[in-house]
């Protein structure tokens, strides 16, 4: 039985970390979705230099540790006179890293839409951009929701890298509580529960959305 | 109106179209037939640049289709296309399917586009399906919506790529009926089809394509009675005696 006094006595710190984690996750989620969509379109656009940019970005950031991106933004940018605090550097790193995975998921979704949809739209005089916006992306998004949900859950969990940038997130608060009280096990059990409070509704929401969108077809 | 001059088309090393010379005039109904893999669909798809040509010249109303300066989107608004597998947009209702291009490509107001869409739905005989989704329609109904979608742009030319090949036999008639009606109204139509009844009744010319070449360009009645080319005879005997 965990010691609940740990939770009650340090409630303020847990809540503070909880909201910082939610905050970075929300910004990360929106940012990586937008950047990921743009990158996916870069990768399939009928313009070679865009394809290269998209491919280089995705292959680079998908294949290095998130921690390196976070460290780089936090420590290397000040050398060119750009100072980011821990929260900014960590959140930006999350966006940069997660968008590479999201781009791949969205690209797969776009490519799974039959070519005839594009041909029908283009042959009616719609431009490439209009075809993407009105025909392809709305259909692709339904297919992409389950893998996107996975990426968003990963993003929430990966937000714990903010800890090493001292950005005050959930995991950071847990470390603080642990050093202060010399309790380890219980402190981390409670912090895991706080993460679950975010991720379980997220995955339930994704499942619900998936079912609802499937019905409209 | 549509003019091919010495057109070649390659897919990699394979030559799909060989030295195509073909002129289609305003108001003509031209049926293209030929064996599977003969290049007849490719020939049709070149006419709105879904396929680009490799050599030669292809003009629509005097505009060179494969010129970099040609605004292809503008040109395509004048050319409707109907596909074998309909390709209606599954996430949009019948009405939205028809209204999309007039609103987004022509800049019509929604009210205007809706009025036009409903008028064409009436014309193809399914005004009651305006708010249905494509998945709720039969194949024949979907194809008629696809025709209405093409017509809503007020095109000068309509291209049909095997419009009845994916349909159950009892639904072919309703689609052909709409097409015949359109032909009699004077629409310029290029139709890839094996429907002999349609060709005989409304086509002005039959183009027989085999191995990427135009072998015959004939009057439909004469063609079906007495094809000149050996390969055309063979082809006809195969499609008639199955």
PDB file of N, CA, C and O in Angstrom, chain A residues 27-94:
ATOM      1  N   UNK A  27       0.679  22.113 -26.518  1.00  0.00           N
ATOM      2  CA  UNK A  27       1.411  22.892 -27.520  1.00  0.00           C
ATOM      3  C   UNK A  27       2.122  21.936 -28.474  1.00  0.00           C
ATOM      4  O   UNK A  27       2.105  22.113 -29.701  1.00  0.00           O
ATOM      5  N   UNK A  28       2.731  20.892 -27.908  1.00  0.00           N
ATOM      6  CA  UNK A  28       3.446  19.908 -28.718  1.00  0.00           C
ATOM      7  C   UNK A  28       2.525  19.208 -29.698  1.00  0.00           C
ATOM      8  O   UNK A  28       2.865  19.005 -30.858  1.00  0.00           O
ATOM      9  N   UNK A  29       1.335  18.870 -29.212  1.00  0.00           N
ATOM     10  CA  UNK A  29       0.363  18.160 -30.042  1.00  0.00           C
ATOM     11  C   UNK A  29      -0.063  19.006 -31.242  1.00  0.00           C
ATOM     12  O   UNK A  29      -0.001  18.565 -32.391  1.00  0.00           O
ATOM     13  N   UNK A  30      -0.433  20.244 -30.967  1.00  0.00           N
ATOM     14  CA  UNK A  30      -0.883  21.126 -32.050  1.00  0.00           C
ATOM     15  C   UNK A  30       0.278  21.424 -33.001  1.00  0.00           C
ATOM     16  O   UNK A  30       0.168  21.308 -34.218  1.00  0.00           O
ATOM     17  N   UNK A  31       1.427  21.780 -32.410  1.00  0.00           N
ATOM     18  CA  UNK A  31       2.585  22.139 -33.222  1.00  0.00           C
ATOM     19  C   UNK A  31       3.055  20.992 -34.095  1.00  0.00           C
ATOM     20  O   UNK A  31       3.323  21.168 -35.293  1.00  0.00           O
ATOM     21  N   UNK A  32       3.137  19.793 -33.512  1.00  0.00           N
ATOM     22  CA  UNK A  32       3.671  18.674 -34.292  1.00  0.00           C
ATOM     23  C   UNK A  32       2.664  18.203 -35.337  1.00  0.00           C
ATOM     24  O   UNK A  32       3.044  17.695 -36.391  1.00  0.00           O
ATOM     25  N   UNK A  33       1.382  18.411 -35.057  1.00  0.00           N
ATOM     26  CA  UNK A  33       0.373  18.039 -36.062  1.00  0.00           C
ATOM     27  C   UNK A  33       0.480  18.961 -37.279  1.00  0.00           C
ATOM     28  O   UNK A  33       0.484  18.512 -38.427  1.00  0.00           O
ATOM     29  N   UNK A  34       0.588  20.265 -37.025  1.00  0.00           N
ATOM     30  CA  UNK A  34       0.693  21.220 -38.132  1.00  0.00           C
ATOM     31  C   UNK A  34       1.994  20.988 -38.915  1.00  0.00           C
ATOM     32  O   UNK A  34       1.988  20.832 -40.134  1.00  0.00           O
ATOM     33  N   UNK A  35       3.115  20.923 -38.179  1.00  0.00           N
ATOM     34  CA  UNK A  35       4.403  20.730 -38.853  1.00  0.00           C
ATOM     35  C   UNK A  35       4.440  19.375 -39.566  1.00  0.00           C
ATOM     36  O   UNK A  35       4.938  19.266 -40.697  1.00  0.00           O
ATOM     37  N   UNK A  36       3.877  18.354 -38.936  1.00  0.00           N
ATOM     38  CA  UNK A  36       3.860  17.017 -39.546  1.00  0.00           C
ATOM     39  C   UNK A  36       3.063  16.991 -40.835  1.00  0.00           C
ATOM     40  O   UNK A  36       3.469  16.367 -41.819  1.00  0.00           O
ATOM     41  N   UNK A  37       1.921  17.692 -40.852  1.00  0.00           N
ATOM     42  CA  UNK A  37       1.100  17.741 -42.065  1.00  0.00           C
ATOM     43  C   UNK A  37       1.868  18.432 -43.193  1.00  0.00           C
ATOM     44  O   UNK A  37       1.889  17.966 -44.335  1.00  0.00           O
ATOM     45  N   UNK A  38       2.523  19.550 -42.853  1.00  0.00           N
ATOM     46  CA  UNK A  38       3.292  20.279 -43.865  1.00  0.00           C
ATOM     47  C   UNK A  38       4.415  19.383 -44.416  1.00  0.00           C
ATOM     48  O   UNK A  38       4.615  19.290 -45.630  1.00  0.00           O
ATOM     49  N   UNK A  39       5.099  18.682 -43.514  1.00  0.00           N
ATOM     50  CA  UNK A  39       6.199  17.807 -43.950  1.00  0.00           C
ATOM     51  C   UNK A  39       5.700  16.671 -44.829  1.00  0.00           C
ATOM     52  O   UNK A  39       6.337  16.306 -45.817  1.00  0.00           O
ATOM     53  N   UNK A  40       4.524  16.118 -44.471  1.00  0.00           N
ATOM     54  CA  UNK A  40       3.957  15.027 -45.270  1.00  0.00           C
ATOM     55  C   UNK A  40       3.673  15.517 -46.682  1.00  0.00           C
ATOM     56  O   UNK A  40       3.957  14.837 -47.670  1.00  0.00           O
ATOM     57  N   UNK A  41       3.128  16.722 -46.780  1.00  0.00           N
ATOM     58  CA  UNK A  41       2.823  17.282 -48.096  1.00  0.00           C
ATOM     59  C   UNK A  41       4.120  17.579 -48.861  1.00  0.00           C
ATOM     60  O   UNK A  41       4.206  17.339 -50.059  1.00  0.00           O
ATOM     61  N   UNK A  42       5.141  18.056 -48.141  1.00  0.00           N
ATOM     62  CA  UNK A  42       6.455  18.249 -48.769  1.00  0.00           C
ATOM     63  C   UNK A  42       6.932  16.945 -49.394  1.00  0.00           C
ATOM     64  O   UNK A  42       7.454  16.921 -50.496  1.00  0.00           O
ATOM     65  N   UNK A  43       6.765  15.855 -48.671  1.00  0.00           N
ATOM     66  CA  UNK A  43       7.307  14.580 -49.151  1.00  0.00           C
ATOM     67  C   UNK A  43       6.612  14.067 -50.404  1.00  0.00           C
ATOM     68  O   UNK A  43       7.204  13.341 -51.177  1.00  0.00           O
ATOM     69  N   UNK A  44       5.323  14.414 -50.582  1.00  0.00           N
ATOM     70  CA  UNK A  44       4.624  13.870 -51.741  1.00  0.00           C
ATOM     71  C   UNK A  44       4.344  14.930 -52.805  1.00  0.00           C
ATOM     72  O   UNK A  44       3.792  14.620 -53.845  1.00  0.00           O
ATOM     73  N   UNK A  45       4.730  16.185 -52.542  1.00  0.00           N
ATOM     74  CA  UNK A  45       4.440  17.253 -53.501  1.00  0.00           C
ATOM     75  C   UNK A  45       5.116  16.966 -54.841  1.00  0.00           C
ATOM     76  O   UNK A  45       6.181  16.355 -54.879  1.00  0.00           O
ATOM     77  N   UNK A  46       4.484  17.389 -55.945  1.00  0.00           N
ATOM     78  CA  UNK A  46       5.078  17.131 -57.258  1.00  0.00           C
ATOM     79  C   UNK A  46       6.207  18.114 -57.552  1.00  0.00           C
ATOM     80  O   UNK A  46       6.240  18.747 -58.584  1.00  0.00           O
ATOM     81  N   UNK A  47       7.135  18.259 -56.624  1.00  0.00           N
ATOM     82  CA  UNK A  47       8.232  19.203 -56.785  1.00  0.00           C
ATOM     83  C   UNK A  47       9.428  18.644 -56.015  1.00  0.00           C
ATOM     84  O   UNK A  47       9.415  18.600 -54.774  1.00  0.00           O
ATOM     85  N   UNK A  48      10.419  18.160 -56.746  1.00  0.00           N
ATOM     86  CA  UNK A  48      11.515  17.382 -56.177  1.00  0.00           C
ATOM     87  C   UNK A  48      12.228  18.020 -54.975  1.00  0.00           C
ATOM     88  O   UNK A  48      12.410  17.369 -53.956  1.00  0.00           O
ATOM     89  N   UNK A  49      12.627  19.311 -55.066  1.00  0.00           N
ATOM     90  CA  UNK A  49      13.337  19.899 -53.919  1.00  0.00           C
ATOM     91  C   UNK A  49      12.531  19.809 -52.617  1.00  0.00           C
ATOM     92  O   UNK A  49      13.106  19.584 -51.550  1.00  0.00           O
ATOM     93  N   UNK A  50      11.210  19.956 -52.700  1.00  0.00           N
ATOM     94  CA  UNK A  50      10.364  19.805 -51.509  1.00  0.00           C
ATOM     95  C   UNK A  50      10.472  18.374 -50.972  1.00  0.00           C
ATOM     96  O   UNK A  50      10.572  18.167 -49.761  1.00  0.00           O
ATOM     97  N   UNK A  51      10.435  17.391 -51.891  1.00  0.00           N
ATOM     98  CA  UNK A  51      10.554  15.996 -51.465  1.00  0.00           C
ATOM     99  C   UNK A  51      11.846  15.779 -50.681  1.00  0.00           C
ATOM    100  O   UNK A  51      11.861  15.123 -49.658  1.00  0.00           O
ATOM    101  N   UNK A  52      12.941  16.367 -51.207  1.00  0.00           N
ATOM    102  CA  UNK A  52      14.237  16.176 -50.551  1.00  0.00           C
ATOM    103  C   UNK A  52      14.224  16.795 -49.159  1.00  0.00           C
ATOM    104  O   UNK A  52      14.676  16.175 -48.203  1.00  0.00           O
ATOM    105  N   UNK A  53      13.733  18.028 -49.070  1.00  0.00           N
ATOM    106  CA  UNK A  53      13.688  18.691 -47.766  1.00  0.00           C
ATOM    107  C   UNK A  53      12.903  17.832 -46.778  1.00  0.00           C
ATOM    108  O   UNK A  53      13.341  17.564 -45.662  1.00  0.00           O
ATOM    109  N   UNK A  54      11.729  17.371 -47.221  1.00  0.00           N
ATOM    110  CA  UNK A  54      10.876  16.548 -46.355  1.00  0.00           C
ATOM    111  C   UNK A  54      11.581  15.276 -45.924  1.00  0.00           C
ATOM    112  O   UNK A  54      11.595  14.923 -44.736  1.00  0.00           O
ATOM    113  N   UNK A  55      12.204  14.602 -46.875  1.00  0.00           N
ATOM    114  CA  UNK A  55      12.872  13.328 -46.564  1.00  0.00           C
ATOM    115  C   UNK A  55      14.034  13.543 -45.605  1.00  0.00           C
ATOM    116  O   UNK A  55      14.185  12.802 -44.628  1.00  0.00           O
ATOM    117  N   UNK A  56      14.854  14.558 -45.880  1.00  0.00           N
ATOM    118  CA  UNK A  56      16.015  14.802 -45.018  1.00  0.00           C
ATOM    119  C   UNK A  56      15.561  15.119 -43.598  1.00  0.00           C
ATOM    120  O   UNK A  56      16.056  14.559 -42.624  1.00  0.00           O
ATOM    121  N   UNK A  57      14.581  15.992 -43.478  1.00  0.00           N
ATOM    122  CA  UNK A  57      14.073  16.343 -42.151  1.00  0.00           C
ATOM    123  C   UNK A  57      13.610  15.111 -41.403  1.00  0.00           C
ATOM    124  O   UNK A  57      14.018  14.844 -40.266  1.00  0.00           O
ATOM    125  N   UNK A  58      12.716  14.348 -42.067  1.00  0.00           N
ATOM    126  CA  UNK A  58      12.095  13.203 -41.388  1.00  0.00           C
ATOM    127  C   UNK A  58      13.138  12.162 -41.009  1.00  0.00           C
ATOM    128  O   UNK A  58      13.202  11.709 -39.863  1.00  0.00           O
ATOM    129  N   UNK A  59      14.010  11.814 -41.952  1.00  0.00           N
ATOM    130  CA  UNK A  59      14.990  10.766 -41.653  1.00  0.00           C
ATOM    131  C   UNK A  59      15.982  11.223 -40.583  1.00  0.00           C
ATOM    132  O   UNK A  59      16.443  10.426 -39.780  1.00  0.00           O
ATOM    133  N   UNK A  60      16.308  12.511 -40.587  1.00  0.00           N
ATOM    134  CA  UNK A  60      17.252  13.000 -39.583  1.00  0.00           C
ATOM    135  C   UNK A  60      16.633  12.953 -38.177  1.00  0.00           C
ATOM    136  O   UNK A  60      17.162  12.325 -37.274  1.00  0.00           O
ATOM    137  N   UNK A  61      15.497  13.593 -38.016  1.00  0.00           N
ATOM    138  CA  UNK A  61      14.958  13.755 -36.663  1.00  0.00           C
ATOM    139  C   UNK A  61      14.310  12.493 -36.106  1.00  0.00           C
ATOM    140  O   UNK A  61      14.193  12.330 -34.903  1.00  0.00           O
ATOM    141  N   UNK A  62      13.893  11.595 -37.016  1.00  0.00           N
ATOM    142  CA  UNK A  62      13.282  10.356 -36.574  1.00  0.00           C
ATOM    143  C   UNK A  62      14.347   9.400 -36.039  1.00  0.00           C
ATOM    144  O   UNK A  62      14.064   8.499 -35.268  1.00  0.00           O
ATOM    145  N   UNK A  63      15.582   9.618 -36.475  1.00  0.00           N
ATOM    146  CA  UNK A  63      16.631   8.648 -36.180  1.00  0.00           C
ATOM    147  C   UNK A  63      17.676   9.142 -35.183  1.00  0.00           C
ATOM    148  O   UNK A  63      18.733   8.534 -35.058  1.00  0.00           O
ATOM    149  N   UNK A  64      17.401  10.258 -34.525  1.00  0.00           N
ATOM    150  CA  UNK A  64      18.298  10.655 -33.432  1.00  0.00           C
ATOM    151  C   UNK A  64      17.467  10.737 -32.158  1.00  0.00           C
ATOM    152  O   UNK A  64      16.253  10.919 -32.224  1.00  0.00           O
ATOM    153  N   UNK A  65      18.120  10.597 -30.979  1.00  0.00           N
ATOM    154  CA  UNK A  65      17.348  10.668 -29.733  1.00  0.00           C
ATOM    155  C   UNK A  65      16.751  12.056 -29.515  1.00  0.00           C
ATOM    156  O   UNK A  65      17.384  13.071 -29.821  1.00  0.00           O
ATOM    157  N   UNK A  66      15.557  12.047 -28.971  1.00  0.00           N
ATOM    158  CA  UNK A  66      14.883  13.291 -28.607  1.00  0.00           C
ATOM    159  C   UNK A  66      15.741  14.135 -27.674  1.00  0.00           C
ATOM    160  O   UNK A  66      15.795  15.362 -27.767  1.00  0.00           O
ATOM    161  N   UNK A  67      16.453  13.433 -26.785  1.00  0.00           N
ATOM    162  CA  UNK A  67      17.287  14.107 -25.794  1.00  0.00           C
ATOM    163  C   UNK A  67      18.335  15.006 -26.441  1.00  0.00           C
ATOM    164  O   UNK A  67      18.615  16.103 -25.973  1.00  0.00           O
ATOM    165  N   UNK A  68      18.896  14.527 -27.566  1.00  0.00           N
ATOM    166  CA  UNK A  68      19.917  15.329 -28.247  1.00  0.00           C
ATOM    167  C   UNK A  68      19.309  16.627 -28.780  1.00  0.00           C
ATOM    168  O   UNK A  68      19.899  17.698 -28.655  1.00  0.00           O
ATOM    169  N   UNK A  69      18.098  16.518 -29.347  1.00  0.00           N
ATOM    170  CA  UNK A  69      17.445  17.724 -29.871  1.00  0.00           C
ATOM    171  C   UNK A  69      17.197  18.705 -28.730  1.00  0.00           C
ATOM    172  O   UNK A  69      17.461  19.903 -28.842  1.00  0.00           O
ATOM    173  N   UNK A  70      16.715  18.185 -27.621  1.00  0.00           N
ATOM    174  CA  UNK A  70      16.415  19.045 -26.474  1.00  0.00           C
ATOM    175  C   UNK A  70      17.689  19.715 -25.956  1.00  0.00           C
ATOM    176  O   UNK A  70      17.715  20.930 -25.728  1.00  0.00           O
ATOM    177  N   UNK A  71      18.755  18.924 -25.803  1.00  0.00           N
ATOM    178  CA  UNK A  71      20.034  19.473 -25.327  1.00  0.00           C
ATOM    179  C   UNK A  71      20.558  20.525 -26.281  1.00  0.00           C
ATOM    180  O   UNK A  71      21.043  21.572 -25.875  1.00  0.00           O
ATOM    181  N   UNK A  72      20.453  20.233 -27.549  1.00  0.00           N
ATOM    182  CA  UNK A  72      20.955  21.156 -28.550  1.00  0.00           C
ATOM    183  C   UNK A  72      20.243  22.500 -28.446  1.00  0.00           C
ATOM    184  O   UNK A  72      20.872  23.555 -28.394  1.00  0.00           O
ATOM    185  N   UNK A  73      18.923  22.442 -28.380  1.00  0.00           N
ATOM    186  CA  UNK A  73      18.165  23.695 -28.326  1.00  0.00           C
ATOM    187  C   UNK A  73      18.480  24.475 -27.046  1.00  0.00           C
ATOM    188  O   UNK A  73      18.507  25.697 -27.041  1.00  0.00           O
ATOM    189  N   UNK A  74      18.730  23.735 -25.980  1.00  0.00           N
ATOM    190  CA  UNK A  74      18.938  24.387 -24.682  1.00  0.00           C
ATOM    191  C   UNK A  74      20.347  24.939 -24.538  1.00  0.00           C
ATOM    192  O   UNK A  74      20.548  26.016 -23.993  1.00  0.00           O
ATOM    193  N   UNK A  75      21.321  24.204 -25.064  1.00  0.00           N
ATOM    194  CA  UNK A  75      22.712  24.589 -24.810  1.00  0.00           C
ATOM    195  C   UNK A  75      23.409  25.233 -26.004  1.00  0.00           C
ATOM    196  O   UNK A  75      24.267  26.093 -25.826  1.00  0.00           O
ATOM    197  N   UNK A  76      23.048  24.796 -27.219  1.00  0.00           N
ATOM    198  CA  UNK A  76      23.805  25.288 -28.375  1.00  0.00           C
ATOM    199  C   UNK A  76      23.260  26.608 -28.901  1.00  0.00           C
ATOM    200  O   UNK A  76      24.005  27.431 -29.402  1.00  0.00           O
ATOM    201  N   UNK A  77      21.944  26.816 -28.772  1.00  0.00           N
ATOM    202  CA  UNK A  77      21.377  28.049 -29.323  1.00  0.00           C
ATOM    203  C   UNK A  77      21.908  29.313 -28.652  1.00  0.00           C
ATOM    204  O   UNK A  77      22.102  30.324 -29.329  1.00  0.00           O
ATOM    205  N   UNK A  78      22.170  29.300 -27.325  1.00  0.00           N
ATOM    206  CA  UNK A  78      22.718  30.518 -26.708  1.00  0.00           C
ATOM    207  C   UNK A  78      24.017  30.972 -27.369  1.00  0.00           C
ATOM    208  O   UNK A  78      24.325  32.166 -27.351  1.00  0.00           O
ATOM    209  N   UNK A  79      24.780  30.061 -27.970  1.00  0.00           N
ATOM    210  CA  UNK A  79      26.020  30.469 -28.637  1.00  0.00           C
ATOM    211  C   UNK A  79      25.745  31.344 -29.855  1.00  0.00           C
ATOM    212  O   UNK A  79      26.625  32.050 -30.323  1.00  0.00           O
ATOM    213  N   UNK A  80      24.528  31.270 -30.404  1.00  0.00           N
ATOM    214  CA  UNK A  80      24.187  32.233 -31.466  1.00  0.00           C
ATOM    215  C   UNK A  80      23.179  33.259 -30.934  1.00  0.00           C
ATOM    216  O   UNK A  80      22.331  33.766 -31.656  1.00  0.00           O
ATOM    217  N   UNK A  81      23.286  33.508 -29.653  1.00  0.00           N
ATOM    218  CA  UNK A  81      22.467  34.537 -28.998  1.00  0.00           C
ATOM    219  C   UNK A  81      20.965  34.294 -29.046  1.00  0.00           C
ATOM    220  O   UNK A  81      20.179  35.217 -29.216  1.00  0.00           O
ATOM    221  N   UNK A  82      20.574  33.014 -28.975  1.00  0.00           N
ATOM    222  CA  UNK A  82      19.152  32.726 -28.853  1.00  0.00           C
ATOM    223  C   UNK A  82      18.971  31.937 -27.574  1.00  0.00           C
ATOM    224  O   UNK A  82      19.401  30.786 -27.482  1.00  0.00           O
ATOM    225  N   UNK A  83      18.388  32.572 -26.583  1.00  0.00           N
ATOM    226  CA  UNK A  83      18.247  31.904 -25.301  1.00  0.00           C
ATOM    227  C   UNK A  83      16.823  31.382 -25.132  1.00  0.00           C
ATOM    228  O   UNK A  83      15.862  32.140 -25.154  1.00  0.00           O
ATOM    229  N   UNK A  84      16.684  30.067 -25.040  1.00  0.00           N
ATOM    230  CA  UNK A  84      15.375  29.485 -24.755  1.00  0.00           C
ATOM    231  C   UNK A  84      15.405  28.967 -23.328  1.00  0.00           C
ATOM    232  O   UNK A  84      16.420  28.421 -22.892  1.00  0.00           O
ATOM    233  N   UNK A  85      14.278  29.125 -22.604  1.00  0.00           N
ATOM    234  CA  UNK A  85      14.261  28.505 -21.279  1.00  0.00           C
ATOM    235  C   UNK A  85      13.951  27.014 -21.422  1.00  0.00           C
ATOM    236  O   UNK A  85      13.695  26.518 -22.527  1.00  0.00           O
ATOM    237  N   UNK A  86      13.981  26.301 -20.308  1.00  0.00           N
ATOM    238  CA  UNK A  86      13.825  24.847 -20.361  1.00  0.00           C
ATOM    239  C   UNK A  86      12.511  24.422 -20.982  1.00  0.00           C
ATOM    240  O   UNK A  86      12.456  23.496 -21.794  1.00  0.00           O
ATOM    241  N   UNK A  87      11.452  25.137 -20.611  1.00  0.00           N
ATOM    242  CA  UNK A  87      10.139  24.794 -21.142  1.00  0.00           C
ATOM    243  C   UNK A  87      10.078  25.002 -22.649  1.00  0.00           C
ATOM    244  O   UNK A  87       9.628  24.133 -23.401  1.00  0.00           O
ATOM    245  N   UNK A  88      10.573  26.146 -23.100  1.00  0.00           N
ATOM    246  CA  UNK A  88      10.548  26.443 -24.544  1.00  0.00           C
ATOM    247  C   UNK A  88      11.398  25.450 -25.324  1.00  0.00           C
ATOM    248  O   UNK A  88      10.952  24.896 -26.338  1.00  0.00           O
ATOM    249  N   UNK A  89      12.599  25.204 -24.838  1.00  0.00           N
ATOM    250  CA  UNK A  89      13.508  24.292 -25.548  1.00  0.00           C
ATOM    251  C   UNK A  89      12.920  22.885 -25.588  1.00  0.00           C
ATOM    252  O   UNK A  89      12.917  22.226 -26.631  1.00  0.00           O
ATOM    253  N   UNK A  90      12.377  22.430 -24.457  1.00  0.00           N
ATOM    254  CA  UNK A  90      11.820  21.082 -24.386  1.00  0.00           C
ATOM    255  C   UNK A  90      10.611  20.917 -25.291  1.00  0.00           C
ATOM    256  O   UNK A  90      10.483  19.928 -26.018  1.00  0.00           O
ATOM    257  N   UNK A  91       9.710  21.916 -25.258  1.00  0.00           N
ATOM    258  CA  UNK A  91       8.501  21.826 -26.068  1.00  0.00           C
ATOM    259  C   UNK A  91       8.841  21.866 -27.558  1.00  0.00           C
ATOM    260  O   UNK A  91       8.300  21.098 -28.358  1.00  0.00           O
ATOM    261  N   UNK A  92       9.772  22.737 -27.903  1.00  0.00           N
ATOM    262  CA  UNK A  92      10.178  22.833 -29.299  1.00  0.00           C
ATOM    263  C   UNK A  92      10.812  21.511 -29.765  1.00  0.00           C
ATOM    264  O   UNK A  92      10.547  21.027 -30.873  1.00  0.00           O
ATOM    265  N   UNK A  93      11.618  20.926 -28.878  1.00  0.00           N
ATOM    266  CA  UNK A  93      12.244  19.640 -29.218  1.00  0.00           C
ATOM    267  C   UNK A  93      11.173  18.577 -29.451  1.00  0.00           C
ATOM    268  O   UNK A  93      11.256  17.780 -30.387  1.00  0.00           O
ATOM    269  N   UNK A  94      10.149  18.577 -28.600  1.00  0.00           N
ATOM    270  CA  UNK A  94       9.050  17.618 -28.754  1.00  0.00           C
ATOM    271  C   UNK A  94       8.359  17.792 -30.106  1.00  0.00           C
ATOM    272  O   UNK A  94       8.042  16.815 -30.786  1.00  0.00           O
TER     273      UNK A  94
END
